[in-house]
């Protein structure tokens, strides 16, 4: 199509399509795809393990037994029951099964929550660096994302004063992601409580994205709604994706105040109605079956986390905050020439390592590269060796 033709075609699209920024992680993924050389892929945000066999078997059996049709919009009752029990056991948060709605991944749960809570004139506060989808989700809902850059000096800790300072009468929600993608930070409970208090005083909900909650390496994880003063003001989002290596099954959920959960279920009726019946059976098997595979994957991630931290500490110029959870390390490469995106592209072109540029996670991430340690120790070592080679070549 000619440029003019392309312009005319896009002019017919709704304005909201123009506000969307393409994720830089996907751009890097695109640049890497199809390359016929030995690339080390450290940009990927999903476990490198397969879904445990007993989950796959349960799903196949369920499909043969008739789990092939629509289900209740909020998910089948035994699954909502299992989610309620798992959340109480694993992160200490109490939600009745009726307060849970099952959706197509945390992604859909978040996206529908944004539509339920925020519209034109509303603001959603997003401390950054953060998973880039939030900003697009807020914009698609017609609301305004308000990024709050967290301080790099303290490893991107949740700075309660800074975040609270951006909460006001127009704030519909504040998104807190702990453990964080991309930094691996687990937020300090006191800081979260402070933010939650200010949010409540301004009639704004706290959206606690806890998809990495079961992947913490130092301390037991406690869900936000288990310790803040007003748990009824917290929406908790979680999924099977990262915990059970089930990204492709698209199974997540929202738990929260009844009116919000009902609104999300009701809006979801116009998008997908319910999530796949087979995936719901798979999730049921995941949550109620043996949890050893989760412990094994977590142990592997913990070992890799330690390896990455040690290896980065031995590099000249580069450093990273110690990830306390998730499977990402956020490397400070501010001493290399150019911005993160240029550095990431150079690293790919000249050294064959694919990373996610930090500015893709908000302005606060400029000067950083996110690497994922959802890869084998060998490949992580190879990738970090190549990064070190580039750092030495460019700085010595
Ligand atoms: N929230 C965060 C912080 C993520 O990093 C991701 C995926 O990378 C999601 C939500 C989406 O997870 P799901 O696969 O459950 O949609």
Coordinates of C-alpha atoms and ligand atoms in Angstrom, one line a residue:
X1 CA 0.0 0.0 0.0
X2 CA 1.3 3.5 -0.7
X3 CA 2.0 5.9 2.2
X4 CA -1.0 8.0 1.2
X5 CA -3.2 4.9 1.0
X6 CA -1.9 3.8 4.4
X7 CA -2.7 7.2 5.9
X8 CA -6.2 7.1 4.5
X9 CA -6.8 3.6 5.8
X10 CA -5.6 4.5 9.4
X11 CA -7.6 7.7 9.3
X12 CA -10.7 5.5 9.4
X13 CA -9.6 3.8 12.6
X14 CA -10.8 5.0 16.0
X15 CA -8.5 7.6 17.8
X16 CA -7.7 5.1 20.6
X17 CA -5.7 3.0 18.1
X18 CA -3.3 5.9 17.7
X19 CA -2.4 6.3 21.3
X20 CA -1.0 2.8 21.6
X21 CA 2.7 2.5 21.9
X22 CA 4.3 -0.7 20.6
X23 CA 6.0 -2.6 23.4
X24 CA 9.8 -2.4 22.9
X25 CA 10.0 -6.0 24.2
X26 CA 8.0 -7.1 21.2
X27 CA 10.1 -4.9 18.9
X28 CA 13.3 -6.6 20.2
X29 CA 11.5 -10.0 19.8
X30 CA 10.6 -9.1 16.2
X31 CA 14.2 -8.1 15.5
X32 CA 15.5 -11.4 16.9
X33 CA 13.0 -13.6 15.1
X34 CA 14.2 -15.2 11.9
X35 CA 17.9 -14.4 12.6
X36 CA 19.9 -17.5 11.5
X37 CA 22.7 -17.2 14.1
X38 CA 23.2 -18.1 17.7
X39 CA 21.3 -15.6 19.7
X40 CA 20.9 -15.7 23.4
X41 CA 17.3 -14.8 24.2
X42 CA 17.1 -13.0 27.5
X43 CA 14.1 -10.7 26.6
X44 CA 11.5 -13.4 27.2
X45 CA 9.0 -12.9 30.0
X46 CA 7.8 -16.4 30.5
X47 CA 9.1 -19.5 32.3
X48 CA 11.3 -21.7 30.1
X49 CA 9.7 -24.8 31.7
X50 CA 6.8 -26.7 30.1
X51 CA 3.5 -27.0 32.0
X52 CA 3.7 -29.9 34.4
X53 CA 2.4 -33.1 33.0
X54 CA -0.3 -33.8 35.5
X55 CA -1.9 -30.5 34.5
X56 CA -1.8 -31.3 30.8
X57 CA -3.2 -34.7 31.5
X58 CA -6.1 -33.3 33.5
X59 CA -6.9 -30.8 30.8
X60 CA -6.9 -33.5 28.0
X61 CA -9.1 -35.8 30.1
X62 CA -11.5 -32.9 30.8
X63 CA -11.7 -32.1 27.1
X64 CA -12.6 -35.8 26.4
X65 CA -15.2 -35.6 29.2
X66 CA -17.0 -32.6 27.7
X67 CA -15.2 -29.5 28.9
X68 CA -15.6 -28.0 25.4
X69 CA -18.4 -25.5 25.9
X70 CA -19.0 -22.1 27.4
X71 CA -18.9 -21.9 31.1
X72 CA -20.3 -19.4 33.7
X73 CA -18.9 -15.9 32.8
X74 CA -17.0 -15.7 36.1
X75 CA -15.6 -19.2 35.8
X76 CA -16.6 -22.6 37.1
X77 CA -17.5 -22.7 40.8
X78 CA -14.8 -25.4 41.8
X79 CA -12.1 -23.3 40.2
X80 CA -13.2 -20.1 42.0
X81 CA -13.3 -22.1 45.2
X82 CA -9.8 -23.4 44.5
X83 CA -8.5 -19.9 43.8
X84 CA -10.0 -18.6 47.0
X85 CA -8.3 -21.4 49.0
X86 CA -5.0 -21.0 47.2
X87 CA -4.9 -17.2 47.8
X88 CA -5.6 -17.7 51.5
X89 CA -3.0 -20.4 51.8
X90 CA -0.2 -18.9 49.7
X91 CA -0.5 -15.1 50.3
X92 CA -2.9 -14.8 53.2
X93 CA -5.6 -12.9 51.4
X94 CA -9.2 -13.7 52.1
X95 CA -11.7 -13.6 49.2
X96 CA -15.0 -15.5 49.0
X97 CA -15.3 -17.5 45.7
X98 CA -18.1 -15.0 44.6
X99 CA -15.5 -12.2 44.9
X100 CA -13.4 -13.9 42.2
X101 CA -13.8 -13.7 38.4
X102 CA -11.8 -15.9 36.1
X103 CA -10.4 -14.2 33.0
X104 CA -8.1 -14.8 30.1
X105 CA -4.9 -14.2 32.0
X106 CA -4.0 -11.4 34.4
X107 CA -3.9 -9.3 31.3
X108 CA -7.7 -9.5 30.6
X109 CA -8.4 -9.2 34.3
X110 CA -6.4 -5.9 34.4
X111 CA -7.7 -4.6 31.2
X112 CA -11.3 -5.1 32.2
X113 CA -10.6 -3.7 35.7
X114 CA -9.4 -0.5 34.0
X115 CA -12.6 -0.3 31.9
X116 CA -14.7 -0.9 35.0
X117 CA -12.9 1.8 37.1
X118 CA -11.6 4.5 34.9
X119 CA -12.8 6.6 32.0
X120 CA -12.3 10.1 30.5
X121 CA -11.2 12.5 33.2
X122 CA -9.9 9.8 35.5
X123 CA -6.3 9.1 36.2
X124 CA -4.6 5.8 37.0
X125 CA -1.3 6.1 38.9
X126 CA 1.5 3.8 37.7
X127 CA 4.8 3.7 39.5
X128 CA 7.5 3.0 37.0
X129 CA 9.5 1.2 35.7
X130 CA 6.5 -1.0 35.1
X131 CA 5.1 -3.6 32.8
X132 CA 4.2 -1.5 29.7
X133 CA 0.7 -2.9 29.1
X134 CA -0.7 -0.9 32.0
X135 CA -0.3 2.4 30.2
X136 CA -2.0 1.1 27.1
X137 CA -4.8 -0.5 29.1
X138 CA -5.5 2.8 30.9
X139 CA -5.5 4.7 27.6
X140 CA -7.8 2.2 25.9
X141 CA -10.2 2.8 28.8
X142 CA -10.1 6.5 27.9
X143 CA -8.4 7.5 31.1
X144 CA -5.0 9.1 31.7
X145 CA -2.0 7.1 33.0
X146 CA 0.1 9.1 35.5
X147 CA 3.6 7.6 35.6
X148 CA 5.5 8.1 38.8
X149 CA 9.2 7.4 38.3
X150 CA 10.6 5.5 41.3
X151 CA 14.1 6.3 42.5
X152 CA 16.9 4.4 40.8
X153 CA 19.3 5.2 43.6
X154 CA 17.4 2.9 46.0
X155 CA 16.9 0.1 43.4
X156 CA 13.5 1.4 42.4
X157 CA 11.9 0.9 45.9
X158 CA 8.4 2.0 46.3
X159 CA 8.7 5.6 47.3
X160 CA 5.4 6.1 49.2
X161 CA 5.6 9.9 49.4
X162 CA 6.3 10.2 45.7
X163 CA 3.5 7.9 44.7
X164 CA 1.1 9.4 47.3
X165 CA 1.9 12.8 46.0
X166 CA 0.3 11.9 42.6
X167 CA -2.9 10.6 44.1
X168 CA -5.7 13.1 44.1
X169 CA -9.5 13.5 43.6
X170 CA -9.2 12.4 39.9
X171 CA -7.4 9.2 40.7
X172 CA -9.4 6.1 40.0
X173 CA -6.7 3.5 40.9
X174 CA -3.1 3.0 41.7
X175 CA -1.3 0.0 40.3
X176 CA 1.2 -1.8 42.5
X177 CA 3.2 -4.7 41.0
X178 CA 5.1 -6.7 43.6
X179 CA 7.3 -8.5 42.9
X180 CA 8.0 -6.1 40.1
X181 CA 8.4 -6.6 36.4
X182 CA 11.1 -5.4 35.4
X183 CA 13.1 -4.9 38.6
X184 CA 12.2 -8.0 40.7
X185 CA 11.6 -5.7 43.7
X186 CA 9.3 -6.8 46.4
X187 CA 7.8 -3.6 47.8
X188 CA 8.2 -2.7 51.4
X189 CA 4.9 -3.4 53.3
X190 CA 5.0 -0.1 55.1
X191 CA 5.4 1.8 51.9
X192 CA 2.5 -0.1 50.3
X193 CA 0.3 0.5 53.4
X194 CA 1.0 4.2 53.2
X195 CA 0.1 4.4 49.5
X196 CA -3.0 2.3 50.1
X197 CA -4.1 4.6 52.9
X198 CA -3.8 7.7 50.7
X199 CA -5.6 5.9 47.9
X200 CA -8.5 5.0 50.1
X201 CA -8.7 8.6 51.4
X202 CA -9.1 9.7 47.8
X203 CA -11.6 7.0 46.8
X204 CA -9.1 5.3 44.6
X205 CA -8.7 1.5 44.4
X206 CA -5.3 -0.2 44.8
X207 CA -4.8 -2.7 42.0
X208 CA -2.3 -5.3 43.3
X209 CA -0.8 -7.2 40.4
X210 CA 0.7 -10.3 42.1
X211 CA 1.3 -12.6 39.2
X212 CA 4.9 -13.1 40.5
X213 CA 3.8 -13.5 44.2
X214 CA 4.7 -17.2 44.4
X215 CA 8.2 -16.5 43.0
X216 CA 10.0 -14.7 45.8
X217 CA 13.5 -15.8 46.9
X218 CA 14.3 -14.2 50.2
X219 CA 11.1 -13.8 52.3
X220 CA 7.6 -15.4 52.3
X221 CA 5.3 -13.3 50.1
X222 CA 2.3 -11.7 51.7
X223 CA -0.5 -10.4 49.5
X224 CA -1.3 -6.7 49.7
X225 CA -4.8 -7.3 50.9
X226 CA -3.5 -9.4 53.8
X227 CA -1.8 -6.5 55.6
X228 CA -3.2 -3.1 54.5
X229 CA -5.7 -1.4 56.7
X230 CA -8.5 -1.5 54.1
X231 CA -8.3 -4.8 52.2
X232 CA -11.8 -4.1 50.9
X233 CA -10.2 -1.3 48.8
X234 CA -7.7 -3.7 47.1
X235 CA -8.2 -5.6 43.8
X236 CA -5.9 -8.5 43.6
X237 CA -4.9 -9.8 40.2
X238 CA -3.1 -13.1 39.8
X239 CA -2.8 -15.9 37.2
X240 CA -1.5 -19.4 36.5
X241 CA 1.0 -18.1 33.9
X242 CA 4.2 -17.6 35.8
X243 CA 3.6 -19.8 38.8
X244 CA 2.7 -23.0 36.9
X245 CA 4.4 -22.2 33.5
X246 CA 1.0 -21.8 31.9
X247 CA 1.3 -18.6 29.9
X248 CA -0.3 -20.1 26.8
X249 CA -3.4 -21.4 28.7
X250 CA -4.5 -17.8 29.3
X251 CA -5.9 -18.2 32.8
X252 CA -6.0 -15.5 35.4
X253 CA -8.3 -13.8 37.8
X254 CA -9.4 -10.8 39.6
X255 CA -10.4 -10.9 43.3
X256 CA -11.9 -7.9 45.0
X257 CA -14.9 -5.9 46.2
X258 CA -18.1 -7.5 44.9
X259 CA -19.3 -4.5 42.9
X260 CA -16.0 -4.3 41.0
X261 CA -15.8 -8.0 40.4
X262 CA -19.4 -8.0 39.1
X263 CA -18.7 -5.1 36.9
X264 CA -15.7 -6.8 35.4
X265 CA -17.6 -10.0 34.8
X266 CA -20.4 -8.0 33.2
X267 CA -18.0 -6.0 30.9
X268 CA -16.2 -9.3 30.0
X269 CA -19.5 -10.7 28.7
X270 CA -18.9 -8.4 25.7
X271 CA -15.3 -9.4 25.1
X272 CA -14.8 -13.1 25.7
X273 CA -17.7 -14.0 28.1
X274 CA -15.7 -16.7 29.8
X275 CA -12.2 -18.2 29.5
X276 CA -11.7 -21.6 27.9
X277 CA -13.3 -24.5 29.6
X278 CA -10.3 -26.7 29.1
X279 CA -8.0 -24.0 30.6
X280 CA -10.2 -23.7 33.6
X281 CA -9.9 -27.5 34.2
X282 CA -6.1 -27.2 33.7
X283 CA -6.0 -24.4 36.3
X284 CA -8.1 -26.5 38.7
X285 CA -5.6 -29.3 38.4
X286 CA -2.8 -26.8 38.9
X287 CA -4.2 -25.3 42.1
X288 CA -5.5 -28.5 43.7
X289 CA -2.8 -30.9 42.5
X290 CA 0.8 -31.5 43.7
X291 CA 2.7 -28.2 44.2
X292 CA 6.2 -29.8 43.9
X293 CA 6.7 -28.6 40.3
X294 CA 6.2 -25.0 41.6
X295 CA 8.8 -25.5 44.2
X296 CA 11.2 -27.1 41.7
X297 CA 10.8 -24.2 39.2
X298 CA 11.2 -21.7 42.0
X299 CA 14.4 -23.4 43.2
X300 CA 15.8 -23.2 39.6
X301 CA 15.0 -19.5 39.3
X302 CA 16.5 -18.8 42.7
X303 CA 19.8 -20.5 41.7
X304 CA 19.8 -18.5 38.5
X305 CA 19.1 -15.3 40.4
X306 CA 22.1 -15.8 42.6
X307 CA 24.2 -16.6 39.5
X308 CA 23.1 -13.4 37.7
X309 CA 23.7 -11.2 40.7
X310 CA 27.2 -12.6 41.2
X311 CA 28.1 -12.4 37.6
X312 CA 26.8 -8.8 37.2
X313 CA 28.6 -7.7 40.4
X314 CA 31.9 -8.9 38.8
X315 CA 31.4 -6.8 35.7
X316 CA 32.9 -3.4 35.2
X317 CA 30.5 -0.4 35.1
X318 CA 27.3 -2.5 35.1
X319 CA 25.2 -3.2 38.2
X320 CA 21.7 -4.3 39.1
X321 CA 19.5 -4.1 42.2
X322 CA 19.2 -7.6 43.7
X323 CA 15.9 -9.1 42.4
X324 CA 13.9 -10.4 45.3
X325 CA 11.2 -12.0 43.1
X326 CA 10.0 -12.7 39.6
X327 CA 12.7 -13.7 37.0
X328 CA 14.2 -10.5 35.9
X329 CA 17.3 -8.5 36.6
X330 CA 17.4 -4.8 35.7
X331 CA 20.9 -3.9 34.6
X332 CA 22.1 -0.4 35.0
X333 CA 24.0 0.4 31.8
X334 CA 24.0 4.2 32.0
X335 CA 27.8 4.3 31.6
X336 CA 27.5 2.8 28.0
X337 CA 27.1 5.2 25.1
X338 CA 23.5 6.0 23.9
X339 CA 20.1 5.2 25.3
X340 CA 18.7 1.8 26.4
X341 CA 17.1 1.1 23.0
X342 CA 20.3 1.8 21.1
X343 CA 22.3 -0.2 23.6
X344 CA 19.9 -3.1 23.3
X345 CA 20.0 -3.0 19.5
X346 CA 23.8 -2.9 19.5
X347 CA 24.0 -5.8 21.9
X348 CA 21.8 -7.8 19.5
X349 CA 23.5 -6.7 16.3
X350 CA 27.1 -7.1 17.5
X351 CA 27.0 -9.7 20.2
X352 CA 23.8 -11.7 19.6
X353 CA 22.1 -11.1 22.9
X354 CA 18.4 -10.1 23.0
X355 CA 17.4 -8.0 26.0
X356 CA 14.5 -5.6 26.8
X357 CA 15.4 -1.9 26.8
X358 CA 14.6 -0.3 30.1
X359 CA 12.9 2.8 28.6
X360 CA 10.2 0.3 27.4
X361 CA 9.1 0.2 31.0
X362 CA 8.6 4.0 31.3
X363 CA 11.0 6.9 31.4
X364 CA 12.4 5.8 34.8
X365 CA 13.9 2.7 33.0
X366 CA 16.1 4.7 30.6
X367 CA 19.7 3.6 31.0
X368 CA 18.7 0.1 32.0
X369 CA 18.3 -3.3 30.3
X370 CA 16.0 -6.0 31.6
X371 CA 17.3 -9.5 31.3
X372 CA 15.1 -12.5 32.0
X373 CA 16.6 -15.5 33.8
X374 CA 13.9 -17.7 32.6
X375 CA 16.6 -19.5 30.6
X376 CA 19.1 -22.3 31.4
X377 CA 22.2 -21.4 33.5
X378 CA 24.4 -22.2 30.4
X379 CA 22.6 -19.7 28.2
X380 CA 22.4 -17.1 31.0
X381 CA 26.2 -17.4 31.4
X382 CA 26.8 -17.2 27.7
X383 CA 24.5 -14.1 27.5
X384 CA 26.2 -12.4 30.4
X385 CA 29.7 -13.2 29.0
X386 CA 28.7 -11.5 25.8
X387 CA 27.3 -8.5 27.6
X388 CA 30.6 -8.2 29.6
X389 CA 32.5 -8.4 26.3
X390 CA 30.5 -5.4 25.0
X391 CA 30.9 -3.5 28.2
X392 CA 34.7 -4.0 28.2
X393 CA 34.9 -3.1 24.5
X394 CA 33.0 0.1 25.0
X395 CA 34.4 1.3 28.2
X396 CA 38.0 0.2 28.5
Ligands
LIG1 N1 1.3 -8.6 35.0 C1 2.7 -8.5 34.9 C2 3.5 -7.7 35.8 C3 3.3 -9.3 33.9 O1 4.6 -9.2 33.8 C4 2.5 -10.1 33.0 C5 3.1 -10.8 31.9 O2 4.3 -10.7 31.6 C6 1.1 -10.1 33.2 C7 0.6 -9.3 34.2 C8 0.2 -10.9 32.3 O3 0.1 -12.2 32.8 P1 -0.9 -13.2 32.1 O4 -0.1 -14.2 31.3 O5 -1.6 -13.9 33.3 O6 -1.9 -12.5 31.3

